Coordinates of C-alpha atoms and ligand atoms in Angstrom, one line a residue:
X27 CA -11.2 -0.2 47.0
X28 CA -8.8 1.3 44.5
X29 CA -9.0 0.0 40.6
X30 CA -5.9 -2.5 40.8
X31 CA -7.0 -4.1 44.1
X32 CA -10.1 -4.8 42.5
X33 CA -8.5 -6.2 39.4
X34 CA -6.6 -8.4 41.5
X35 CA -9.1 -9.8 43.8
X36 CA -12.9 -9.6 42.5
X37 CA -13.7 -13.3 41.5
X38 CA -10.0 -14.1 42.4
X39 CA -11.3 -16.0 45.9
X40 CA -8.9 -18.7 46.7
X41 CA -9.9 -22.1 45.2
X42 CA -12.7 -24.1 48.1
X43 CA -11.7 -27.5 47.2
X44 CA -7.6 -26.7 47.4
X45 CA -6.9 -23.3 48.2
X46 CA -5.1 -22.3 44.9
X47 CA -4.5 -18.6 44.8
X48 CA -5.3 -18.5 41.0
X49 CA -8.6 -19.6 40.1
X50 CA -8.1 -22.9 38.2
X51 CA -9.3 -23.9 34.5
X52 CA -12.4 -25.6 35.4
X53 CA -12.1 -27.4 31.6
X54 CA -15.8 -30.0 31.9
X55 CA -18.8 -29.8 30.3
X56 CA -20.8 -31.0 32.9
X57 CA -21.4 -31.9 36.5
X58 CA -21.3 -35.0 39.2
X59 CA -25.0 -34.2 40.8
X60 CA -25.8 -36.6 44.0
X61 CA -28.9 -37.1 43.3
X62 CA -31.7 -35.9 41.1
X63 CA -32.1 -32.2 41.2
X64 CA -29.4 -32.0 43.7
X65 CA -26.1 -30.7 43.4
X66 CA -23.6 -27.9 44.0
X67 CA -25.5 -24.9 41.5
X68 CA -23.7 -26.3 38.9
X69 CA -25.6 -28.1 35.8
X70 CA -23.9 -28.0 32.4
X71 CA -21.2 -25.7 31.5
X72 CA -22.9 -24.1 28.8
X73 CA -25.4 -22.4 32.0
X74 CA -22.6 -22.5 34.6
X75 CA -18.4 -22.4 34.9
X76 CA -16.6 -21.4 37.4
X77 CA -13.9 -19.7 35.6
X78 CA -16.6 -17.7 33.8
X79 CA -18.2 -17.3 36.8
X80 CA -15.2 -15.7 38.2
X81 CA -14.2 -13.0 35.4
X82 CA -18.0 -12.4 35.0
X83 CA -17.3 -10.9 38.4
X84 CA -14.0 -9.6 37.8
X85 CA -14.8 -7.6 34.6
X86 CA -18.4 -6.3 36.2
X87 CA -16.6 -4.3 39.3
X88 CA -14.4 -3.0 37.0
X89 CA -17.0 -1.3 35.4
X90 CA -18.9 -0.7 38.2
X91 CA -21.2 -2.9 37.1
X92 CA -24.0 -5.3 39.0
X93 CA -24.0 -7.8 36.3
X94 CA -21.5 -9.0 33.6
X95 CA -21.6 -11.6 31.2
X96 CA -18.3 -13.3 29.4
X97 CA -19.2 -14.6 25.7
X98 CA -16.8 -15.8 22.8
X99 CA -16.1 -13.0 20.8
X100 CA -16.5 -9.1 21.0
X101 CA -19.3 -9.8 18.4
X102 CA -21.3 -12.3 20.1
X103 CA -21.6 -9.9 23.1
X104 CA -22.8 -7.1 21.0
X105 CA -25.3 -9.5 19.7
X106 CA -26.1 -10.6 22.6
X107 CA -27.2 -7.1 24.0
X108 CA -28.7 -6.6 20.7
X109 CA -31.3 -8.9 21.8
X110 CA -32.8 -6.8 24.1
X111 CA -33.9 -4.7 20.8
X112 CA -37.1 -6.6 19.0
X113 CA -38.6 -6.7 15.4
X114 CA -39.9 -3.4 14.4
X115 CA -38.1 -1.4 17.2
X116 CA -35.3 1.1 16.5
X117 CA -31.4 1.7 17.2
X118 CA -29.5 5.0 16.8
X119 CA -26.0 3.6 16.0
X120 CA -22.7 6.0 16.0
X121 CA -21.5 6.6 12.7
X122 CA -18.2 5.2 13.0
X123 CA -17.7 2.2 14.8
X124 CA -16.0 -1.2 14.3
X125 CA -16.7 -2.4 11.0
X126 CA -18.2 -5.8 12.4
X127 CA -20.7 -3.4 14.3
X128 CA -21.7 -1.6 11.5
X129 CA -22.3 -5.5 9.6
X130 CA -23.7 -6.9 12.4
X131 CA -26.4 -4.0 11.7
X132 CA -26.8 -3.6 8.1
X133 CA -26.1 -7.3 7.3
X134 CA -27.6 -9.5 10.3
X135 CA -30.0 -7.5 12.6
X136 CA -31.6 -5.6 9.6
X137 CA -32.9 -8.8 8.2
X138 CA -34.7 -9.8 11.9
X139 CA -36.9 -6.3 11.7
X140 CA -34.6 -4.1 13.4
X141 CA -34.4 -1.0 12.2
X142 CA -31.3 1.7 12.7
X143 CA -29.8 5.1 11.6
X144 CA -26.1 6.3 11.4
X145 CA -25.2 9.0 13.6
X146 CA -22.3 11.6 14.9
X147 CA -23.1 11.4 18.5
X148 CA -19.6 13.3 19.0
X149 CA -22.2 16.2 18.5
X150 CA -25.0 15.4 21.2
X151 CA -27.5 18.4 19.3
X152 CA -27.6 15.6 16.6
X153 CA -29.2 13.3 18.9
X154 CA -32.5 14.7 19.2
X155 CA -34.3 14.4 16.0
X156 CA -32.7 11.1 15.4
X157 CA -35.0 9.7 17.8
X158 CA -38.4 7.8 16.5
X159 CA -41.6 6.7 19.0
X160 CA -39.7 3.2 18.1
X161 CA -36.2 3.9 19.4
X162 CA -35.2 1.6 22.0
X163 CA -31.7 2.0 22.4
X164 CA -28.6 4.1 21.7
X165 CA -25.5 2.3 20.7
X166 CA -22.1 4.1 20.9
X167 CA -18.3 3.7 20.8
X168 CA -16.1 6.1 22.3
X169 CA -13.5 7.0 21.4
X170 CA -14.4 5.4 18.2
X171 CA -12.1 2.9 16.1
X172 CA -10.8 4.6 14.3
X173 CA -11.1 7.9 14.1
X174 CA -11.1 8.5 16.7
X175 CA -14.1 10.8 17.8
X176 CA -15.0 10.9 21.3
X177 CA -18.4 11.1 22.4
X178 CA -19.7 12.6 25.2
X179 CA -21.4 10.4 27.5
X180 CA -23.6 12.1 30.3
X181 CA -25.0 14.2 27.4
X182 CA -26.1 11.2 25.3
X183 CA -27.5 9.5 28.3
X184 CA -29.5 12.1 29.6
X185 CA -30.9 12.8 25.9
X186 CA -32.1 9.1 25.8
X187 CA -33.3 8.7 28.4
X188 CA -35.9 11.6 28.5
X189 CA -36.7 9.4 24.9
X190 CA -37.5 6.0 27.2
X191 CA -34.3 4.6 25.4
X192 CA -31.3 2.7 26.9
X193 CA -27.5 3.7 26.2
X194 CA -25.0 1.4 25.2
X195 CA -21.2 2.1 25.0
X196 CA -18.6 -0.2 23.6
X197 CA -16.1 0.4 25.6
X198 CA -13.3 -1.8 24.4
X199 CA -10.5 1.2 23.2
X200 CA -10.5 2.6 26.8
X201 CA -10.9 -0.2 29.5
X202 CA -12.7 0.1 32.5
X203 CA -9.3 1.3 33.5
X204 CA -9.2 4.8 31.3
X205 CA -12.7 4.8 30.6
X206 CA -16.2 4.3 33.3
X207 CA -19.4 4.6 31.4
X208 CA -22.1 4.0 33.7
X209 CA -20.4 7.3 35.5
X210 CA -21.9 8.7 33.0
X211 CA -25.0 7.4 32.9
X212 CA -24.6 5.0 30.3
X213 CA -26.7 1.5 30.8
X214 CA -24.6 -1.2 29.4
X215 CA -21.2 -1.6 28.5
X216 CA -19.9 -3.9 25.9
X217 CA -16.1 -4.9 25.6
X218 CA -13.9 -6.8 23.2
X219 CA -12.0 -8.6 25.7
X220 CA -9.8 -9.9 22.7
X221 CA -8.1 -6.4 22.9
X222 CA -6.8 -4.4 26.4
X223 CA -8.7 -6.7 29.1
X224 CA -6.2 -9.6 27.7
X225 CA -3.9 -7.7 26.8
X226 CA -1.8 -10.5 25.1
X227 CA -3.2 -11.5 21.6
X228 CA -4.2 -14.3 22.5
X229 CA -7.8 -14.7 23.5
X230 CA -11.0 -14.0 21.5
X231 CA -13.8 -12.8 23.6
X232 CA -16.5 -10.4 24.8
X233 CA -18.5 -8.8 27.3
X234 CA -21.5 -7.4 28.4
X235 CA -21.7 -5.3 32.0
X236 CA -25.3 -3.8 33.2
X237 CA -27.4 -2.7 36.4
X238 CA -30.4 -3.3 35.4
X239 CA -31.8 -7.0 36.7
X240 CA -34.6 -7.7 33.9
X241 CA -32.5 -6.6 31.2
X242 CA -29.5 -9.2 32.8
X243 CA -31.8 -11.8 33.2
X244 CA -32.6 -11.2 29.8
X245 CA -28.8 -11.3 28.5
X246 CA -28.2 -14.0 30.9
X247 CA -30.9 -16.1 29.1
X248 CA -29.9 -15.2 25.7
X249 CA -26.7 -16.3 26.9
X250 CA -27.2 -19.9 27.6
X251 CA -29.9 -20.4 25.0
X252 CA -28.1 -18.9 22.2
X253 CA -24.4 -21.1 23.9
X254 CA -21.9 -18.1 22.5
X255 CA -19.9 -18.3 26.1
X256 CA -16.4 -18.3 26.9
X257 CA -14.4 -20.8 27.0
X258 CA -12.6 -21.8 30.8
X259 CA -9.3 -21.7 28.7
X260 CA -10.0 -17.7 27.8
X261 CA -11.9 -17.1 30.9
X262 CA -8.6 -17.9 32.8
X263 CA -6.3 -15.8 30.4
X264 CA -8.4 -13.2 30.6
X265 CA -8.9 -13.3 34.5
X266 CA -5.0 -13.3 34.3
X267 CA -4.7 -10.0 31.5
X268 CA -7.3 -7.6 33.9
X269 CA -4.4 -8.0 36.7
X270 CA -2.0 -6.2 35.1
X271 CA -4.8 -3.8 33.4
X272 CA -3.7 -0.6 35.2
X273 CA 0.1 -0.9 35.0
X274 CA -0.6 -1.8 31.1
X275 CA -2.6 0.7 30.5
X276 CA -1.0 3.5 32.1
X277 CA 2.4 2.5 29.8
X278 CA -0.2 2.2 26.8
X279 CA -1.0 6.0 27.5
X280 CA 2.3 7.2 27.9
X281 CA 3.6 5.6 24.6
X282 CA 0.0 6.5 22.7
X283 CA 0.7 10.4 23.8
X284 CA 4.7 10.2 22.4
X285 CA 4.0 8.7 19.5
X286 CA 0.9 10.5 19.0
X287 CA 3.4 14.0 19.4
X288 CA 5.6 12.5 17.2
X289 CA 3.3 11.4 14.2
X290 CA 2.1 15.5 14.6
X291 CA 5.3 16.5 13.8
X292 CA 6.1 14.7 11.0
X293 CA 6.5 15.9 7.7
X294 CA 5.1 13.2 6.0
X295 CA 1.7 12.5 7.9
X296 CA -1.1 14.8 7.6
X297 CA -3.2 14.4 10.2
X298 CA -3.2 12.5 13.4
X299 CA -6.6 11.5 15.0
X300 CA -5.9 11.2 18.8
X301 CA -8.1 12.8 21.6
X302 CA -4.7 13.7 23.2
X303 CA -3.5 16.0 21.0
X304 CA -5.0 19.8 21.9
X305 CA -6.2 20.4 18.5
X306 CA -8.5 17.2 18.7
X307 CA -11.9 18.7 18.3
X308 CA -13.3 16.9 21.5
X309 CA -9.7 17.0 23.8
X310 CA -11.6 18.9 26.5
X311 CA -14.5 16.7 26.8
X312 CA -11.8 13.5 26.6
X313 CA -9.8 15.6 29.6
X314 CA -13.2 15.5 31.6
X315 CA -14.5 11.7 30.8
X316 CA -11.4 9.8 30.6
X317 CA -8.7 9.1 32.8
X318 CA -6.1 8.9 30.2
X319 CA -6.3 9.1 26.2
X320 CA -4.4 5.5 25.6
X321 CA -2.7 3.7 23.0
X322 CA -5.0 3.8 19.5
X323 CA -3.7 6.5 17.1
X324 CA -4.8 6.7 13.8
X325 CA -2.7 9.2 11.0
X326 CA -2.9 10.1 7.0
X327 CA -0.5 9.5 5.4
X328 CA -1.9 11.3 2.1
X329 CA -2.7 7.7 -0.4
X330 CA -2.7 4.3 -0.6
X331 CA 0.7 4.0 -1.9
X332 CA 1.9 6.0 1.1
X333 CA 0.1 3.9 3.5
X334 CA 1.4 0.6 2.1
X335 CA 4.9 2.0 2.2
X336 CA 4.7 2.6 5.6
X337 CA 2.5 -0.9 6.7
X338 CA 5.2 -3.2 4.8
X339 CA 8.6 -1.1 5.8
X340 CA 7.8 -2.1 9.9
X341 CA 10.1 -3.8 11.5
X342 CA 8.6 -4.1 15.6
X343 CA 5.5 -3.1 14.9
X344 CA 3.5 -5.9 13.5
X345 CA 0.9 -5.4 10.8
X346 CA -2.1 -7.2 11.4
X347 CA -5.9 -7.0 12.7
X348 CA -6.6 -6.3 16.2
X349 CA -5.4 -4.3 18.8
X350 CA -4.9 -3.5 22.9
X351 CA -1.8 -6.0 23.4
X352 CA 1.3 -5.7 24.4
X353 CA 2.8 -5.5 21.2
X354 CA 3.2 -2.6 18.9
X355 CA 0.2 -3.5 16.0
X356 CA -0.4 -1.6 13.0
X357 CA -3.5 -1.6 10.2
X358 CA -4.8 -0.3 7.3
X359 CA -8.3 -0.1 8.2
X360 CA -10.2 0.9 4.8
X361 CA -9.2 -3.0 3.7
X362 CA -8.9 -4.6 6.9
X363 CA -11.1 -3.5 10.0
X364 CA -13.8 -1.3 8.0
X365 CA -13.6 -3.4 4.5
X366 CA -17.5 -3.9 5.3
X367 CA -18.5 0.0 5.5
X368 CA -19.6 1.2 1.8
X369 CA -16.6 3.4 0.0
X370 CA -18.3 6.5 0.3
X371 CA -19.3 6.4 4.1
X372 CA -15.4 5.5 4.8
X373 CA -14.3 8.4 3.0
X374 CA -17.0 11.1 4.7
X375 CA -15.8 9.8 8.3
X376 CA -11.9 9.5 6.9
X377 CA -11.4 6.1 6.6
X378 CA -9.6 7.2 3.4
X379 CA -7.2 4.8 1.6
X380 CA -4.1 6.7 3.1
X381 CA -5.5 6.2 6.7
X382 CA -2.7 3.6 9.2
X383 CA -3.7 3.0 12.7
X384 CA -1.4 1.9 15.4
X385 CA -2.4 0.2 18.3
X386 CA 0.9 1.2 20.5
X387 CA 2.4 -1.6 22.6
X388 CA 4.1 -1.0 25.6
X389 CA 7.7 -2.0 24.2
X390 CA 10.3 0.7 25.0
X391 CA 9.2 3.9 23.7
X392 CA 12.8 4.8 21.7
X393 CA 12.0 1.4 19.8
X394 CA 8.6 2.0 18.9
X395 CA 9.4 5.7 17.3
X396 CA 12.5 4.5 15.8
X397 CA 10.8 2.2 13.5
X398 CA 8.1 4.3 12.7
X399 CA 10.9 6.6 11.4
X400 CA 12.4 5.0 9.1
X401 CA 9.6 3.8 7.8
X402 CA 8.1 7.2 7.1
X403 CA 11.7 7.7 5.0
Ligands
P1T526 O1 -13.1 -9.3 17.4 P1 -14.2 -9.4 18.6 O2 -13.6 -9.8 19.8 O3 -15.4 -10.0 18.1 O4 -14.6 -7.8 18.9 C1 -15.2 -7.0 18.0 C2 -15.0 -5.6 18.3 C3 -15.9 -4.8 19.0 N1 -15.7 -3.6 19.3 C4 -14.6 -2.9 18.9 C5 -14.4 -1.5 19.3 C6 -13.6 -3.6 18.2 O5 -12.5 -2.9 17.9 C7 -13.8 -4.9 17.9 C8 -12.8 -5.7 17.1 N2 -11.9 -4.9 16.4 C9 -10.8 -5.4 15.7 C10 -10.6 -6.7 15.4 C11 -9.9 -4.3 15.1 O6 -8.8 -4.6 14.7 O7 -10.4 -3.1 15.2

C-alpha cells in the first residue's frame, strides 16, 4: 500500500457503534463495564482510548513499525524510551540535538545513574570507541535541529549492534514521509508530533514506534504507569494532520530547497546549513536515506545584531519556538531552542549568536522569499 493510502486509512476504520468515517473524540475517563471483570477491553483511559488507540496505529505503519505509542509531548516520549536504559548503564547521544534532549540528559536522567557521552555520529568512525561494556543504546537525530548534520543510519546501526546496543532516531525533522529509519536498521523511532505529523501548530505531543515486543511491552507499561499519554482532543488532530502528511511534505520540500538556494545566494548570509544544498558535507548520504531534504534551514547571518534584525523585520514568517506547520516560523536558536546547551558547546557545533532557523511553511513560495528579502536589507 502506497504511503498516503496508509495515512488515510490505518486506524481510520469506520466508527462500530455509528459508522462515522472519522474516528470520533472518545473524550471519558473511564468505562461502563457489565459486570465485574467484564467489559469491551476498555478500563480507564489512562490504559486505553480509542482515539489513541487509533493514531497509535496510524503513526506505527507509517514508520513501518509493529508497535507505536502516542504520549503528551515530544519529551515525554523520549523519556519514555529512555526507560528502557537503567541506573549505571550508558547512552551514546548525538552531539547536537534538540536542546530539551540534551537537558533531559544532562539535567534529569544524569541524576537517576544514567550515564552518556556527546557524539558526531554524522562520522560513523567516531562511533567505535565511544562504546563502553555499559552502553545500551545509541540515541540520534537526523538531520539534526539545527544544524543540520545528517547521520547515516545503516552505518550506526550495524556499529551498535555488533556492541549489543539498540539505535534510536528522533525522527521528528523528516516524517515517516521523507525519512524511514528502521530501513535502515534503526530500533526505535521517536517523534515530536507537535511538529510535521500535525502539521498545524496546534497540538503538543510525541511518539514512540518499535518492533521489538519486550521492549514495547516495556514502553507500553511505562506508558500507563508513568500517565504522560495523549489526550483524545490531540489524538484526533493529529489523526487528522498525518492525512495530508505527503501532499504537506512534498510542498515543505519544494519551498525548503528555494529558499534554501536563495539564502546561498545572498550577500548577507554566510552560510546555509541544509542537506540539499551540494556543498552540504553529507548531501550524498541525504540523496541515498531520504526521500526528500524538507523544510528546516538554518543560515549565519554573521552576529547577534544581524540575526535580531532579521528575526524582528518579518512580516509572514512568524518568530517563535517550534516548527513543521504550515506556516512560515522562524528562530533564533542559541536563546530559544538550545538556550539549555553550555555557550561553548553551541559555538563548536555553530549554534553561534548570528545563527536564524526557518522552519518553511507551505505558503506561496514568491511570499515566503519576498519577506525574507527585505528583511535581509
Ligand atoms: O516540544 P515536544 O513536543 O516535547 O518535542 C521535543 C522535541 C523533540 N525532538 C525534536 C527534534 C524537536 O525539535 C523537539 C522540539 N523542538 C522545538 C520545540 C523546536 O523549536 O526546535
Amino acid at each position: 500500500m502506497g504511503f498516503s493510502t496508509t495515512a488515510i486509512h490505518a486506524g481510520n476504520e469506520p466508527d462500530v457503534a455509528t459508522g462515522a468515517v472519522t474516528v470520533p473524540i472518545y473524550q471519558t475517563s473511564t468505562y461502563a463495564q457489565e459486570a465485574l471483570g467484564k467489559h469491551k477491553g476498555y478500563e480507564y483511559a489512562r490504559t486505553q482510548n480509542p482515539t489513541r488507540a487509533a493514531l497509535e496505529t496510524n503513526i506505527a505503519a507509517l514508520e513501518g513499525a509493529r508497535f507505536g505509542f502516542a504520549f503528551a509531548s515530544g519529551m515525554s516520549a523520549t523519556d519514555a524510551v529512555l526507560k528502557l536504559v537503567k541506573a549505571g548503564e550508558h547512552v551514546i547521544l548525538g552531539d547536537n540535538t534538540y536542546g530539551g534532549t540534551f537537558r533531559l540528559f544532562s539535567k534529569v536522567l544524569s541524576n537517576y545513574g544514567v550515564e552518556f557521552d556527546l557524539v558526531d555520529t554524522s562520522d560513523a568512525s567516531n562511533l567505535e570507541q565511544a562504546f563502553k561494556p555499559n552502553t545500551k543504546m545509541v540515541f540520534v537525530e537526523t538531520p539534526t535541529n539545527p544544524i543540520m548534520t545528517v547521520t547515516d543510519l545503516q552505518a550506526v546501526s550495524d556499529i551498535a549492534h555488533a556492541h549489543g546496543a539498540k539505535v534510536v532516531c528522533d525522527n521528528t525533522y523528516m516524517s515517516p514521509y521523507l525519512q524511514r529509519p528502521m530501513e535502515f536498521g534503526v530500533d526505535i523511532v521517536v517523534h515530536s508530533t507537535t511538529k510535521y505529523l500535525n502539521g498545524h501548530s496546534d497540538s503538543v505531543g510525541g511518539f514512540a514506534a518499535l518492533n521489538d515486543e519486550k521492549d514495547a511491552e516495556w514502553i507500553g507499561f511505562i506508558q500507563n504507569s508513568v500517565g504522560a499519554i495523549l489526550s483524545p482532543f490531540d489524538s484526533f488532530l493529529v489523526l487528522r494532520g498525518t492525512k495530508t502528511l505527503a501532499v504537506r511534505m512534498e510542498a515543505h520540500d519544494k519551498n525548503g530547497r528555494a529558499v534554501a538556494n536563495f539564502l546561498t545566494e545572498h550577500p548577507k548570509i554566510q552560510k546555509v546549513y541544509y542537506p540539499g544544498l551540494a556543498s552540504h558535507p553529507q548531501h550524498e548520504l541525504a540523496k541515498r536515506q531520504q526521500k526528500g531534504f524538507g523544510g528546516m534551514v538554518a543560515f549565519e547571518t554573521g552576529s547577534l545584531d544581524n540575526a535580531r534584525k532579521v528575526l524582528e523585520s518579518v512580516k509572514i514568517c512568524t518568530l517563535g519556538e517550534s516548527l513543521g506547520g504550515v506556516e512560515t516560523l522562524i528562530s533564533h536558536p542559541a536563546t530559544m531552542t538550545h538556550a539549555s546547551v553550555p555557550a561553548e558547546k553551541r559555538e563548536s557545533l555553530g549554534i553561534t549568536d548570528g545563527l536564524v532557523r526557518i522552519s518553511v511553511g507551505i505558503e506561496d513560495l514568491e511570499d515566503i522569499i519576498e519577506d525574507l528579502d527585505q528583511a535581509l536589507i
